[in-house]
Amino acid sequence: FFQKILTAVKNWFTLFGWTKGHNPISIPYSLRRDVCIVQLSVSQERNFKRNLDKDKGFYEMLHHLNGQPIPGISASQSLPTDPVERMFQLHWQHSEMLAFLKNQGAFLSHVLPEFLLSPEDYKMWIEVQSGVRRGIMRNSGKLSAGNIFTLEGNEFETMSKRAWMDVLLQVYKVFVLPRISFRAVPDPSSLESMQNMPKIKSEPLSSNIYSRYERIILIWLNKNYEKNRKIVWKDSKKGGIPPMRWVVNFDHDLLDGLVLAAQVAAYCPYLITTHFLKMYTDPTTHEQFLHNSLILVKALHTVNLDMAIKV
């Protein structure tokens, strides 16, 4: 389940997260490397400086999606040559980034800054924290060094991958979803056939599952499906016109491909005769569901919307 989410997140940010074209990412490896890549400078301070494409850095991506930089963090700032000092600066940068995202409404209380470090820096952070803890215990007259929660090897990599995935998911939630507006969704009541259908409310507290913006998308799905089902499949030989439906979720109600096909047909009507007329409009078997999914994915490829979606 988490691997599927990870793949979807990676594909979206690779395609749409950057100012200039695609930028393939890997989670967490390229993201950790991005904020840690440095190049030896010939300056008197002998700093290590980031050597990245100006438009391909992680903080540049946040700036692009958010419209403003993270306060106090510059995309071109230098990192100290001393490994411990560099680790502390990266830990501080991660702390500032998490605090900034939380202030924007992100739910990231379970993500600690050290989980975003590289394995080498995390090990160094644990060693430093253990030394500090032992010093405090010694000065207080206690012999015990106390317990520090540590992750070893694969445990840390698993946690780091999950932490970076959750950061990107919350970045999407607070910076991308709020762009959705009712202005792009005409009043569903304007369709006579939808007047008797239960309404999806967009008020903030009307659902404990979906956000206001996700419910606007559901309204959009309902509107386009009801408007187009009689147009797309009026000449269907595989079940006739599909029945009216109430789309209330993003999984079960989309499984047969018909709702998504209606959305694509609303913007690319030329795909109706070449693709969507071949779909089963009342699928009941796994083979028919697979058939519809194959047609939908082929249609997306036809318009160059290749998001690595598996049938």
PDB file of C-alpha atoms in Angstrom:
ATOM      1  CA  PHE A   1       0.000   0.000   0.000  1.00  0.00           C
ATOM      2  CA  PHE A   2       2.706   2.469   0.976  1.00  0.00           C
ATOM      3  CA  GLN A   3       4.797   1.526  -2.048  1.00  0.00           C
ATOM      4  CA  LYS A   4       1.877   2.427  -4.341  1.00  0.00           C
ATOM      5  CA  ILE A   5       1.523   5.797  -2.593  1.00  0.00           C
ATOM      6  CA  LEU A   6       5.282   6.335  -2.845  1.00  0.00           C
ATOM      7  CA  THR A   7       5.206   5.649  -6.591  1.00  0.00           C
ATOM      8  CA  ALA A   8       2.269   8.024  -7.143  1.00  0.00           C
ATOM      9  CA  VAL A   9       3.957  10.805  -5.137  1.00  0.00           C
ATOM     10  CA  LYS A  10       7.256  10.306  -6.975  1.00  0.00           C
ATOM     11  CA  ASN A  11       5.538  10.447 -10.372  1.00  0.00           C
ATOM     12  CA  TRP A  12       3.563  13.601  -9.580  1.00  0.00           C
ATOM     13  CA  PHE A  13       6.497  15.606  -8.214  1.00  0.00           C
ATOM     14  CA  THR A  14       8.739  14.393 -11.049  1.00  0.00           C
ATOM     15  CA  LEU A  15       6.262  15.703 -13.623  1.00  0.00           C
ATOM     16  CA  PHE A  16       4.731  18.772 -11.994  1.00  0.00           C
ATOM     17  CA  GLY A  17       6.864  19.879  -9.047  1.00  0.00           C
ATOM     18  CA  TRP A  18       9.390  22.004 -10.902  1.00  0.00           C
ATOM     19  CA  THR A  19       9.532  25.296 -12.728  1.00  0.00           C
ATOM     20  CA  LYS A  20      11.194  24.020 -15.897  1.00  0.00           C
ATOM     21  CA  GLY A  21      10.070  20.637 -17.120  1.00  0.00           C
ATOM     22  CA  HIS A  22      10.448  17.219 -15.582  1.00  0.00           C
ATOM     23  CA  ASN A  23      12.962  16.424 -12.858  1.00  0.00           C
ATOM     24  CA  PRO A  24      13.132  12.718 -11.917  1.00  0.00           C
ATOM     25  CA  ILE A  25      13.309  12.210  -8.165  1.00  0.00           C
ATOM     26  CA  SER A  26      13.775   9.202  -5.921  1.00  0.00           C
ATOM     27  CA  ILE A  27      12.419   9.076  -2.384  1.00  0.00           C
ATOM     28  CA  PRO A  28      14.317   9.577  -0.135  1.00  0.00           C
ATOM     29  CA  TYR A  29      17.666   9.344  -1.919  1.00  0.00           C
ATOM     30  CA  SER A  30      17.661  12.274  -4.363  1.00  0.00           C
ATOM     31  CA  LEU A  31      15.847  14.523  -1.855  1.00  0.00           C
ATOM     32  CA  ARG A  32      18.435  13.883   0.852  1.00  0.00           C
ATOM     33  CA  ARG A  33      21.244  14.250  -1.656  1.00  0.00           C
ATOM     34  CA  ASP A  34      19.736  17.480  -2.997  1.00  0.00           C
ATOM     35  CA  VAL A  35      19.924  19.329   0.308  1.00  0.00           C
ATOM     36  CA  CYS A  36      23.341  17.868   1.126  1.00  0.00           C
ATOM     37  CA  ILE A  37      25.243  18.148  -2.181  1.00  0.00           C
ATOM     38  CA  VAL A  38      28.148  20.515  -1.742  1.00  0.00           C
ATOM     39  CA  GLN A  39      31.199  21.470  -3.754  1.00  0.00           C
ATOM     40  CA  LEU A  40      34.524  22.660  -2.374  1.00  0.00           C
ATOM     41  CA  SER A  41      34.910  26.404  -2.875  1.00  0.00           C
ATOM     42  CA  VAL A  42      38.222  28.140  -3.466  1.00  0.00           C
ATOM     43  CA  SER A  43      37.151  30.967  -1.164  1.00  0.00           C
ATOM     44  CA  GLN A  44      39.140  31.977   1.894  1.00  0.00           C
ATOM     45  CA  GLU A  45      36.430  30.581   4.161  1.00  0.00           C
ATOM     46  CA  ARG A  46      36.840  27.181   2.477  1.00  0.00           C
ATOM     47  CA  ASN A  47      33.151  26.517   2.656  1.00  0.00           C
ATOM     48  CA  PHE A  48      31.363  23.724   0.973  1.00  0.00           C
ATOM     49  CA  LYS A  49      28.763  25.169  -1.400  1.00  0.00           C
ATOM     50  CA  ARG A  50      25.834  23.515  -3.098  1.00  0.00           C
ATOM     51  CA  ASN A  51      26.455  22.688  -6.744  1.00  0.00           C
ATOM     52  CA  LEU A  52      22.937  22.293  -8.113  1.00  0.00           C
ATOM     53  CA  ASP A  53      20.948  23.455 -11.086  1.00  0.00           C
ATOM     54  CA  LYS A  54      19.241  26.638  -9.904  1.00  0.00           C
ATOM     55  CA  ASP A  55      15.802  25.302 -10.812  1.00  0.00           C
ATOM     56  CA  LYS A  56      16.246  21.707  -9.629  1.00  0.00           C
ATOM     57  CA  GLY A  57      16.759  21.981  -5.849  1.00  0.00           C
ATOM     58  CA  PHE A  58      14.323  20.776  -3.203  1.00  0.00           C
ATOM     59  CA  TYR A  59      13.882  24.250  -1.721  1.00  0.00           C
ATOM     60  CA  GLU A  60      13.404  25.668  -5.225  1.00  0.00           C
ATOM     61  CA  MET A  61      10.573  23.160  -5.649  1.00  0.00           C
ATOM     62  CA  LEU A  62       8.935  24.381  -2.436  1.00  0.00           C
ATOM     63  CA  HIS A  63       9.380  27.965  -3.615  1.00  0.00           C
ATOM     64  CA  HIS A  64       7.785  27.098  -6.967  1.00  0.00           C
ATOM     65  CA  LEU A  65       4.760  25.373  -5.405  1.00  0.00           C
ATOM     66  CA  ASN A  66       4.325  27.853  -2.579  1.00  0.00           C
ATOM     67  CA  GLY A  67       5.251  31.124  -4.259  1.00  0.00           C
ATOM     68  CA  GLN A  68       7.575  32.211  -1.465  1.00  0.00           C
ATOM     69  CA  PRO A  69      10.814  30.888   0.038  1.00  0.00           C
ATOM     70  CA  ILE A  70      11.079  29.368   3.495  1.00  0.00           C
ATOM     71  CA  PRO A  71      11.999  32.184   5.913  1.00  0.00           C
ATOM     72  CA  GLY A  72      15.664  32.073   6.860  1.00  0.00           C
ATOM     73  CA  ILE A  73      16.691  29.433   4.310  1.00  0.00           C
ATOM     74  CA  SER A  74      18.443  30.422   1.114  1.00  0.00           C
ATOM     75  CA  ALA A  75      18.692  27.986  -1.760  1.00  0.00           C
ATOM     76  CA  SER A  76      22.291  29.041  -2.371  1.00  0.00           C
ATOM     77  CA  GLN A  77      23.566  29.181   1.195  1.00  0.00           C
ATOM     78  CA  SER A  78      26.799  27.413   2.028  1.00  0.00           C
ATOM     79  CA  LEU A  79      27.365  24.459   4.320  1.00  0.00           C
ATOM     80  CA  PRO A  80      30.269  24.215   6.792  1.00  0.00           C
ATOM     81  CA  THR A  81      33.227  21.970   5.993  1.00  0.00           C
ATOM     82  CA  ASP A  82      33.171  20.395   9.451  1.00  0.00           C
ATOM     83  CA  PRO A  83      30.952  17.272   9.273  1.00  0.00           C
ATOM     84  CA  VAL A  84      29.366  17.838  12.693  1.00  0.00           C
ATOM     85  CA  GLU A  85      28.625  21.499  11.994  1.00  0.00           C
ATOM     86  CA  ARG A  86      27.220  20.589   8.575  1.00  0.00           C
ATOM     87  CA  MET A  87      24.981  17.959  10.168  1.00  0.00           C
ATOM     88  CA  PHE A  88      23.696  20.502  12.705  1.00  0.00           C
ATOM     89  CA  GLN A  89      22.961  23.049   9.973  1.00  0.00           C
ATOM     90  CA  LEU A  90      21.058  20.467   7.918  1.00  0.00           C
ATOM     91  CA  HIS A  91      19.124  19.442  11.042  1.00  0.00           C
ATOM     92  CA  TRP A  92      18.267  23.110  11.656  1.00  0.00           C
ATOM     93  CA  GLN A  93      17.169  23.557   8.018  1.00  0.00           C
ATOM     94  CA  HIS A  94      14.900  20.527   8.259  1.00  0.00           C
ATOM     95  CA  SER A  95      13.469  21.849  11.538  1.00  0.00           C
ATOM     96  CA  GLU A  96      12.718  25.211   9.936  1.00  0.00           C
ATOM     97  CA  MET A  97      11.137  23.559   6.897  1.00  0.00           C
ATOM     98  CA  LEU A  98       8.884  21.355   9.044  1.00  0.00           C
ATOM     99  CA  ALA A  99       7.863  24.317  11.206  1.00  0.00           C
ATOM    100  CA  PHE A 100       7.067  26.337   8.069  1.00  0.00           C
ATOM    101  CA  LEU A 101       4.923  23.552   6.607  1.00  0.00           C
ATOM    102  CA  LYS A 102       3.096  23.054   9.920  1.00  0.00           C
ATOM    103  CA  ASN A 103       2.277  26.762   9.999  1.00  0.00           C
ATOM    104  CA  GLN A 104       0.705  26.309   6.556  1.00  0.00           C
ATOM    105  CA  GLY A 105      -1.558  23.533   7.878  1.00  0.00           C
ATOM    106  CA  ALA A 106       0.572  20.426   7.285  1.00  0.00           C
ATOM    107  CA  PHE A 107       0.194  17.463   9.647  1.00  0.00           C
ATOM    108  CA  LEU A 108       3.806  16.483  10.330  1.00  0.00           C
ATOM    109  CA  SER A 109       4.084  16.076  14.103  1.00  0.00           C
ATOM    110  CA  HIS A 110       5.316  12.498  13.577  1.00  0.00           C
ATOM    111  CA  VAL A 111       8.222  13.566  11.354  1.00  0.00           C
ATOM    112  CA  LEU A 112      11.386  14.511  13.230  1.00  0.00           C
ATOM    113  CA  PRO A 113      14.122  16.555  11.510  1.00  0.00           C
ATOM    114  CA  GLU A 114      16.690  13.811  12.032  1.00  0.00           C
ATOM    115  CA  PHE A 115      14.558  11.401   9.968  1.00  0.00           C
ATOM    116  CA  LEU A 116      15.260  13.604   6.929  1.00  0.00           C
ATOM    117  CA  LEU A 117      19.048  13.372   7.297  1.00  0.00           C
ATOM    118  CA  SER A 118      21.298  10.994   5.374  1.00  0.00           C
ATOM    119  CA  PRO A 119      22.182   7.742   7.200  1.00  0.00           C
ATOM    120  CA  GLU A 120      25.689   9.061   7.894  1.00  0.00           C
ATOM    121  CA  ASP A 121      24.425  12.336   9.320  1.00  0.00           C
ATOM    122  CA  TYR A 122      21.747  10.537  11.357  1.00  0.00           C
ATOM    123  CA  LYS A 123      24.364   8.263  12.907  1.00  0.00           C
ATOM    124  CA  MET A 124      26.462  11.329  13.715  1.00  0.00           C
ATOM    125  CA  TRP A 125      23.425  13.069  15.238  1.00  0.00           C
ATOM    126  CA  ILE A 126      22.749  10.042  17.475  1.00  0.00           C
ATOM    127  CA  GLU A 127      26.386   9.949  18.612  1.00  0.00           C
ATOM    128  CA  VAL A 128      26.388  13.669  19.438  1.00  0.00           C
ATOM    129  CA  GLN A 129      23.067  13.447  21.292  1.00  0.00           C
ATOM    130  CA  SER A 130      24.312  10.427  23.248  1.00  0.00           C
ATOM    131  CA  GLY A 131      27.446  12.335  24.233  1.00  0.00           C
ATOM    132  CA  VAL A 132      25.411  15.325  25.379  1.00  0.00           C
ATOM    133  CA  ARG A 133      23.077  13.062  27.367  1.00  0.00           C
ATOM    134  CA  ARG A 134      25.988  11.322  29.088  1.00  0.00           C
ATOM    135  CA  GLY A 135      27.512  14.695  29.977  1.00  0.00           C
ATOM    136  CA  ILE A 136      24.267  15.885  31.528  1.00  0.00           C
ATOM    137  CA  MET A 137      23.895  12.659  33.502  1.00  0.00           C
ATOM    138  CA  ARG A 138      27.486  12.862  34.708  1.00  0.00           C
ATOM    139  CA  ASN A 139      27.144  16.472  35.829  1.00  0.00           C
ATOM    140  CA  SER A 140      23.942  15.668  37.681  1.00  0.00           C
ATOM    141  CA  GLY A 141      25.644  12.890  39.624  1.00  0.00           C
ATOM    142  CA  LYS A 142      23.801  10.051  37.899  1.00  0.00           C
ATOM    143  CA  LEU A 143      25.694   7.128  36.419  1.00  0.00           C
ATOM    144  CA  SER A 144      23.063   6.092  33.867  1.00  0.00           C
ATOM    145  CA  ALA A 145      23.449   7.499  30.375  1.00  0.00           C
ATOM    146  CA  GLY A 146      19.700   7.250  29.760  1.00  0.00           C
ATOM    147  CA  ASN A 147      17.939   5.819  26.709  1.00  0.00           C
ATOM    148  CA  ILE A 148      17.912   7.449  23.274  1.00  0.00           C
ATOM    149  CA  PHE A 149      15.502   6.259  20.630  1.00  0.00           C
ATOM    150  CA  THR A 150      17.668   5.118  17.733  1.00  0.00           C
ATOM    151  CA  LEU A 151      17.023   3.441  14.393  1.00  0.00           C
ATOM    152  CA  GLU A 152      19.534   1.065  12.899  1.00  0.00           C
ATOM    153  CA  GLY A 153      20.314   0.366   9.241  1.00  0.00           C
ATOM    154  CA  ASN A 154      17.205  -0.637   7.326  1.00  0.00           C
ATOM    155  CA  GLU A 155      14.952   0.658  10.109  1.00  0.00           C
ATOM    156  CA  PHE A 156      16.245   4.178   9.536  1.00  0.00           C
ATOM    157  CA  GLU A 157      15.960   3.904   5.750  1.00  0.00           C
ATOM    158  CA  THR A 158      12.341   2.775   6.083  1.00  0.00           C
ATOM    159  CA  MET A 159      11.550   5.646   8.451  1.00  0.00           C
ATOM    160  CA  SER A 160      13.380   8.169   6.258  1.00  0.00           C
ATOM    161  CA  LYS A 161      11.498   7.033   3.152  1.00  0.00           C
ATOM    162  CA  ARG A 162       8.178   7.328   5.001  1.00  0.00           C
ATOM    163  CA  ALA A 163       9.119  10.745   6.428  1.00  0.00           C
ATOM    164  CA  TRP A 164      10.063  12.240   3.043  1.00  0.00           C
ATOM    165  CA  MET A 165       6.937  10.729   1.457  1.00  0.00           C
ATOM    166  CA  ASP A 166       4.737  12.312   4.130  1.00  0.00           C
ATOM    167  CA  VAL A 167       6.494  15.664   3.697  1.00  0.00           C
ATOM    168  CA  LEU A 168       5.732  15.618  -0.041  1.00  0.00           C
ATOM    169  CA  LEU A 169       2.125  14.540   0.562  1.00  0.00           C
ATOM    170  CA  GLN A 170       1.619  17.425   2.976  1.00  0.00           C
ATOM    171  CA  VAL A 171       3.337  19.842   0.564  1.00  0.00           C
ATOM    172  CA  TYR A 172       0.786  18.751  -2.046  1.00  0.00           C
ATOM    173  CA  LYS A 173      -2.052  19.170   0.446  1.00  0.00           C
ATOM    174  CA  VAL A 174      -1.177  22.690   1.599  1.00  0.00           C
ATOM    175  CA  PHE A 175       0.220  24.184  -1.643  1.00  0.00           C
ATOM    176  CA  VAL A 176      -1.483  22.381  -4.571  1.00  0.00           C
ATOM    177  CA  LEU A 177      -4.979  21.310  -3.476  1.00  0.00           C
ATOM    178  CA  PRO A 178      -5.967  24.844  -2.319  1.00  0.00           C
ATOM    179  CA  ARG A 179      -5.608  26.062  -5.918  1.00  0.00           C
ATOM    180  CA  ILE A 180      -8.873  24.280  -6.727  1.00  0.00           C
ATOM    181  CA  SER A 181     -11.737  26.726  -7.023  1.00  0.00           C
ATOM    182  CA  PHE A 182     -15.485  26.529  -7.536  1.00  0.00           C
ATOM    183  CA  ARG A 183     -14.989  28.877 -10.465  1.00  0.00           C
ATOM    184  CA  ALA A 184     -13.859  25.867 -12.496  1.00  0.00           C
ATOM    185  CA  VAL A 185     -16.929  23.844 -11.494  1.00  0.00           C
ATOM    186  CA  PRO A 186     -20.266  25.175 -12.787  1.00  0.00           C
ATOM    187  CA  ASP A 187     -23.255  24.731 -10.524  1.00  0.00           C
ATOM    188  CA  PRO A 188     -24.267  21.044 -10.747  1.00  0.00           C
ATOM    189  CA  SER A 189     -27.920  22.033 -10.225  1.00  0.00           C
ATOM    190  CA  SER A 190     -27.824  23.536 -13.729  1.00  0.00           C
ATOM    191  CA  LEU A 191     -28.081  19.962 -15.022  1.00  0.00           C
ATOM    192  CA  GLU A 192     -31.718  18.903 -14.877  1.00  0.00           C
ATOM    193  CA  SER A 193     -30.800  15.246 -14.396  1.00  0.00           C
ATOM    194  CA  MET A 194     -28.732  16.088 -11.267  1.00  0.00           C
ATOM    195  CA  GLN A 195     -31.405  18.042  -9.419  1.00  0.00           C
ATOM    196  CA  ASN A 196     -32.674  14.930  -7.624  1.00  0.00           C
ATOM    197  CA  MET A 197     -29.202  13.669  -6.783  1.00  0.00           C
ATOM    198  CA  PRO A 198     -27.936  14.139  -3.188  1.00  0.00           C
ATOM    199  CA  LYS A 199     -25.582  17.110  -3.003  1.00  0.00           C
ATOM    200  CA  ILE A 200     -21.934  16.991  -1.914  1.00  0.00           C
ATOM    201  CA  LYS A 201     -21.282  19.848   0.491  1.00  0.00           C
ATOM    202  CA  SER A 202     -18.001  21.745   0.274  1.00  0.00           C
ATOM    203  CA  GLU A 203     -18.153  23.343   3.735  1.00  0.00           C
ATOM    204  CA  PRO A 204     -15.008  22.673   5.819  1.00  0.00           C
ATOM    205  CA  LEU A 205     -16.744  20.606   8.524  1.00  0.00           C
ATOM    206  CA  SER A 206     -19.118  18.603   6.324  1.00  0.00           C
ATOM    207  CA  SER A 207     -16.736  15.629   6.043  1.00  0.00           C
ATOM    208  CA  ASN A 208     -14.179  14.031   8.334  1.00  0.00           C
ATOM    209  CA  ILE A 209     -12.610  12.131   5.422  1.00  0.00           C
ATOM    210  CA  TYR A 210     -12.130  14.564   2.536  1.00  0.00           C
ATOM    211  CA  SER A 211     -10.970  18.168   2.593  1.00  0.00           C
ATOM    212  CA  ARG A 212     -13.017  20.976   1.089  1.00  0.00           C
ATOM    213  CA  TYR A 213     -10.874  20.902  -2.029  1.00  0.00           C
ATOM    214  CA  GLU A 214     -11.238  17.148  -2.474  1.00  0.00           C
ATOM    215  CA  ARG A 215     -15.013  17.505  -2.206  1.00  0.00           C
ATOM    216  CA  ILE A 216     -14.911  20.149  -4.943  1.00  0.00           C
ATOM    217  CA  ILE A 217     -13.158  17.558  -7.119  1.00  0.00           C
ATOM    218  CA  LEU A 218     -15.927  15.065  -6.309  1.00  0.00           C
ATOM    219  CA  ILE A 219     -18.513  17.643  -7.395  1.00  0.00           C
ATOM    220  CA  TRP A 220     -16.541  18.116 -10.626  1.00  0.00           C
ATOM    221  CA  LEU A 221     -16.454  14.341 -11.220  1.00  0.00           C
ATOM    222  CA  ASN A 222     -20.210  14.065 -10.711  1.00  0.00           C
ATOM    223  CA  LYS A 223     -20.931  17.011 -12.983  1.00  0.00           C
ATOM    224  CA  ASN A 224     -18.788  15.816 -15.871  1.00  0.00           C
ATOM    225  CA  TYR A 225     -19.928  12.203 -15.613  1.00  0.00           C
ATOM    226  CA  GLU A 226     -23.623  13.096 -15.614  1.00  0.00           C
ATOM    227  CA  LYS A 227     -23.150  15.612 -18.402  1.00  0.00           C
ATOM    228  CA  ASN A 228     -21.132  13.319 -20.663  1.00  0.00           C
ATOM    229  CA  ARG A 229     -22.321   9.747 -20.065  1.00  0.00           C
ATOM    230  CA  LYS A 230     -25.178  10.134 -22.581  1.00  0.00           C
ATOM    231  CA  ILE A 231     -22.849  11.813 -25.079  1.00  0.00           C
ATOM    232  CA  VAL A 232     -19.850   9.488 -24.845  1.00  0.00           C
ATOM    233  CA  TRP A 233     -21.763   6.202 -24.912  1.00  0.00           C
ATOM    234  CA  LYS A 234     -24.920   7.099 -26.902  1.00  0.00           C
ATOM    235  CA  ASP A 235     -23.787   4.705 -29.672  1.00  0.00           C
ATOM    236  CA  SER A 236     -22.300   2.090 -27.363  1.00  0.00           C
ATOM    237  CA  LYS A 237     -22.595  -1.529 -28.459  1.00  0.00           C
ATOM    238  CA  LYS A 238     -21.299  -2.860 -25.125  1.00  0.00           C
ATOM    239  CA  GLY A 239     -24.096  -2.130 -22.691  1.00  0.00           C
ATOM    240  CA  GLY A 240     -25.656   1.090 -23.917  1.00  0.00           C
ATOM    241  CA  ILE A 241     -25.627   4.313 -21.897  1.00  0.00           C
ATOM    242  CA  PRO A 242     -24.304   3.696 -18.353  1.00  0.00           C
ATOM    243  CA  PRO A 243     -26.699   4.498 -15.496  1.00  0.00           C
ATOM    244  CA  MET A 244     -26.585   7.602 -13.321  1.00  0.00           C
ATOM    245  CA  ARG A 245     -24.318   7.305 -10.312  1.00  0.00           C
ATOM    246  CA  TRP A 246     -23.307   9.343  -7.280  1.00  0.00           C
ATOM    247  CA  VAL A 247     -19.508   9.607  -7.050  1.00  0.00           C
ATOM    248  CA  VAL A 248     -18.560   9.958  -3.381  1.00  0.00           C
ATOM    249  CA  ASN A 249     -15.024   8.538  -3.204  1.00  0.00           C
ATOM    250  CA  PHE A 250     -11.797   8.284  -5.182  1.00  0.00           C
ATOM    251  CA  ASP A 251     -11.412   4.507  -5.164  1.00  0.00           C
ATOM    252  CA  HIS A 252     -14.486   2.282  -5.447  1.00  0.00           C
ATOM    253  CA  ASP A 253     -16.523   4.669  -7.596  1.00  0.00           C
ATOM    254  CA  LEU A 254     -13.709   4.983 -10.159  1.00  0.00           C
ATOM    255  CA  LEU A 255     -12.817   1.305 -10.513  1.00  0.00           C
ATOM    256  CA  ASP A 256     -14.621   0.639 -13.817  1.00  0.00           C
ATOM    257  CA  GLY A 257     -12.945   3.549 -15.647  1.00  0.00           C
ATOM    258  CA  LEU A 258     -16.211   5.120 -16.817  1.00  0.00           C
ATOM    259  CA  VAL A 259     -16.110   8.181 -14.547  1.00  0.00           C
ATOM    260  CA  LEU A 260     -12.512   8.963 -15.477  1.00  0.00           C
ATOM    261  CA  ALA A 261     -13.240   8.396 -19.162  1.00  0.00           C
ATOM    262  CA  ALA A 262     -16.096  10.913 -18.927  1.00  0.00           C
ATOM    263  CA  GLN A 263     -13.680  13.480 -17.503  1.00  0.00           C
ATOM    264  CA  VAL A 264     -11.147  12.946 -20.289  1.00  0.00           C
ATOM    265  CA  ALA A 265     -13.900  13.041 -22.916  1.00  0.00           C
ATOM    266  CA  ALA A 266     -15.033  16.430 -21.615  1.00  0.00           C
ATOM    267  CA  TYR A 267     -11.681  17.913 -22.701  1.00  0.00           C
ATOM    268  CA  CYS A 268     -10.689  15.513 -25.507  1.00  0.00           C
ATOM    269  CA  PRO A 269     -13.959  14.559 -27.260  1.00  0.00           C
ATOM    270  CA  TYR A 270     -12.033  13.161 -30.244  1.00  0.00           C
ATOM    271  CA  LEU A 271     -11.111  10.159 -28.044  1.00  0.00           C
ATOM    272  CA  ILE A 272     -14.748   9.049 -27.835  1.00  0.00           C
ATOM    273  CA  THR A 273     -14.917   7.216 -31.154  1.00  0.00           C
ATOM    274  CA  THR A 274     -11.328   5.970 -31.123  1.00  0.00           C
ATOM    275  CA  HIS A 275     -11.274   4.728 -27.530  1.00  0.00           C
ATOM    276  CA  PHE A 276     -14.196   5.189 -25.157  1.00  0.00           C
ATOM    277  CA  LEU A 277     -16.932   3.650 -27.335  1.00  0.00           C
ATOM    278  CA  LYS A 278     -15.106   0.332 -26.920  1.00  0.00           C
ATOM    279  CA  MET A 279     -15.606   0.336 -23.134  1.00  0.00           C
ATOM    280  CA  TYR A 280     -18.098  -1.878 -21.317  1.00  0.00           C
ATOM    281  CA  THR A 281     -20.718   0.449 -19.827  1.00  0.00           C
ATOM    282  CA  ASP A 282     -22.017  -2.112 -17.315  1.00  0.00           C
ATOM    283  CA  PRO A 283     -18.932  -4.156 -16.451  1.00  0.00           C
ATOM    284  CA  THR A 284     -19.401  -7.066 -14.061  1.00  0.00           C
ATOM    285  CA  THR A 285     -16.301  -9.258 -14.496  1.00  0.00           C
ATOM    286  CA  HIS A 286     -12.640  -8.682 -13.742  1.00  0.00           C
ATOM    287  CA  GLU A 287     -11.874  -9.055 -17.442  1.00  0.00           C
ATOM    288  CA  GLN A 288     -14.299  -6.265 -18.356  1.00  0.00           C
ATOM    289  CA  PHE A 289     -12.827  -3.972 -15.677  1.00  0.00           C
ATOM    290  CA  LEU A 290      -9.352  -4.719 -17.042  1.00  0.00           C
ATOM    291  CA  HIS A 291     -10.568  -4.061 -20.608  1.00  0.00           C
ATOM    292  CA  ASN A 292     -11.896  -0.616 -19.599  1.00  0.00           C
ATOM    293  CA  SER A 293      -8.712   0.220 -17.726  1.00  0.00           C
ATOM    294  CA  LEU A 294      -6.564  -0.682 -20.734  1.00  0.00           C
ATOM    295  CA  ILE A 295      -8.594   1.642 -22.940  1.00  0.00           C
ATOM    296  CA  LEU A 296      -8.382   4.487 -20.414  1.00  0.00           C
ATOM    297  CA  VAL A 297      -4.594   4.203 -20.036  1.00  0.00           C
ATOM    298  CA  LYS A 298      -4.155   4.042 -23.828  1.00  0.00           C
ATOM    299  CA  ALA A 299      -6.271   7.198 -24.138  1.00  0.00           C
ATOM    300  CA  LEU A 300      -4.047   8.993 -21.620  1.00  0.00           C
ATOM    301  CA  HIS A 301      -0.969   7.946 -23.568  1.00  0.00           C
ATOM    302  CA  THR A 302      -2.581   9.229 -26.777  1.00  0.00           C
ATOM    303  CA  VAL A 303      -2.694  12.757 -25.322  1.00  0.00           C
ATOM    304  CA  ASN A 304       0.856  12.347 -23.901  1.00  0.00           C
ATOM    305  CA  LEU A 305      -0.387  12.224 -20.316  1.00  0.00           C
ATOM    306  CA  ASP A 306       1.955   9.428 -19.320  1.00  0.00           C
ATOM    307  CA  MET A 307       2.028   9.331 -15.529  1.00  0.00           C
ATOM    308  CA  ALA A 308       3.224   5.717 -15.305  1.00  0.00           C
ATOM    309  CA  ILE A 309      -0.285   4.596 -14.253  1.00  0.00           C
ATOM    310  CA  LYS A 310      -0.485   0.806 -14.174  1.00  0.00           C
ATOM    311  CA  VAL A 311      -3.628  -0.721 -15.676  1.00  0.00           C
TER     312      VAL A 311
END
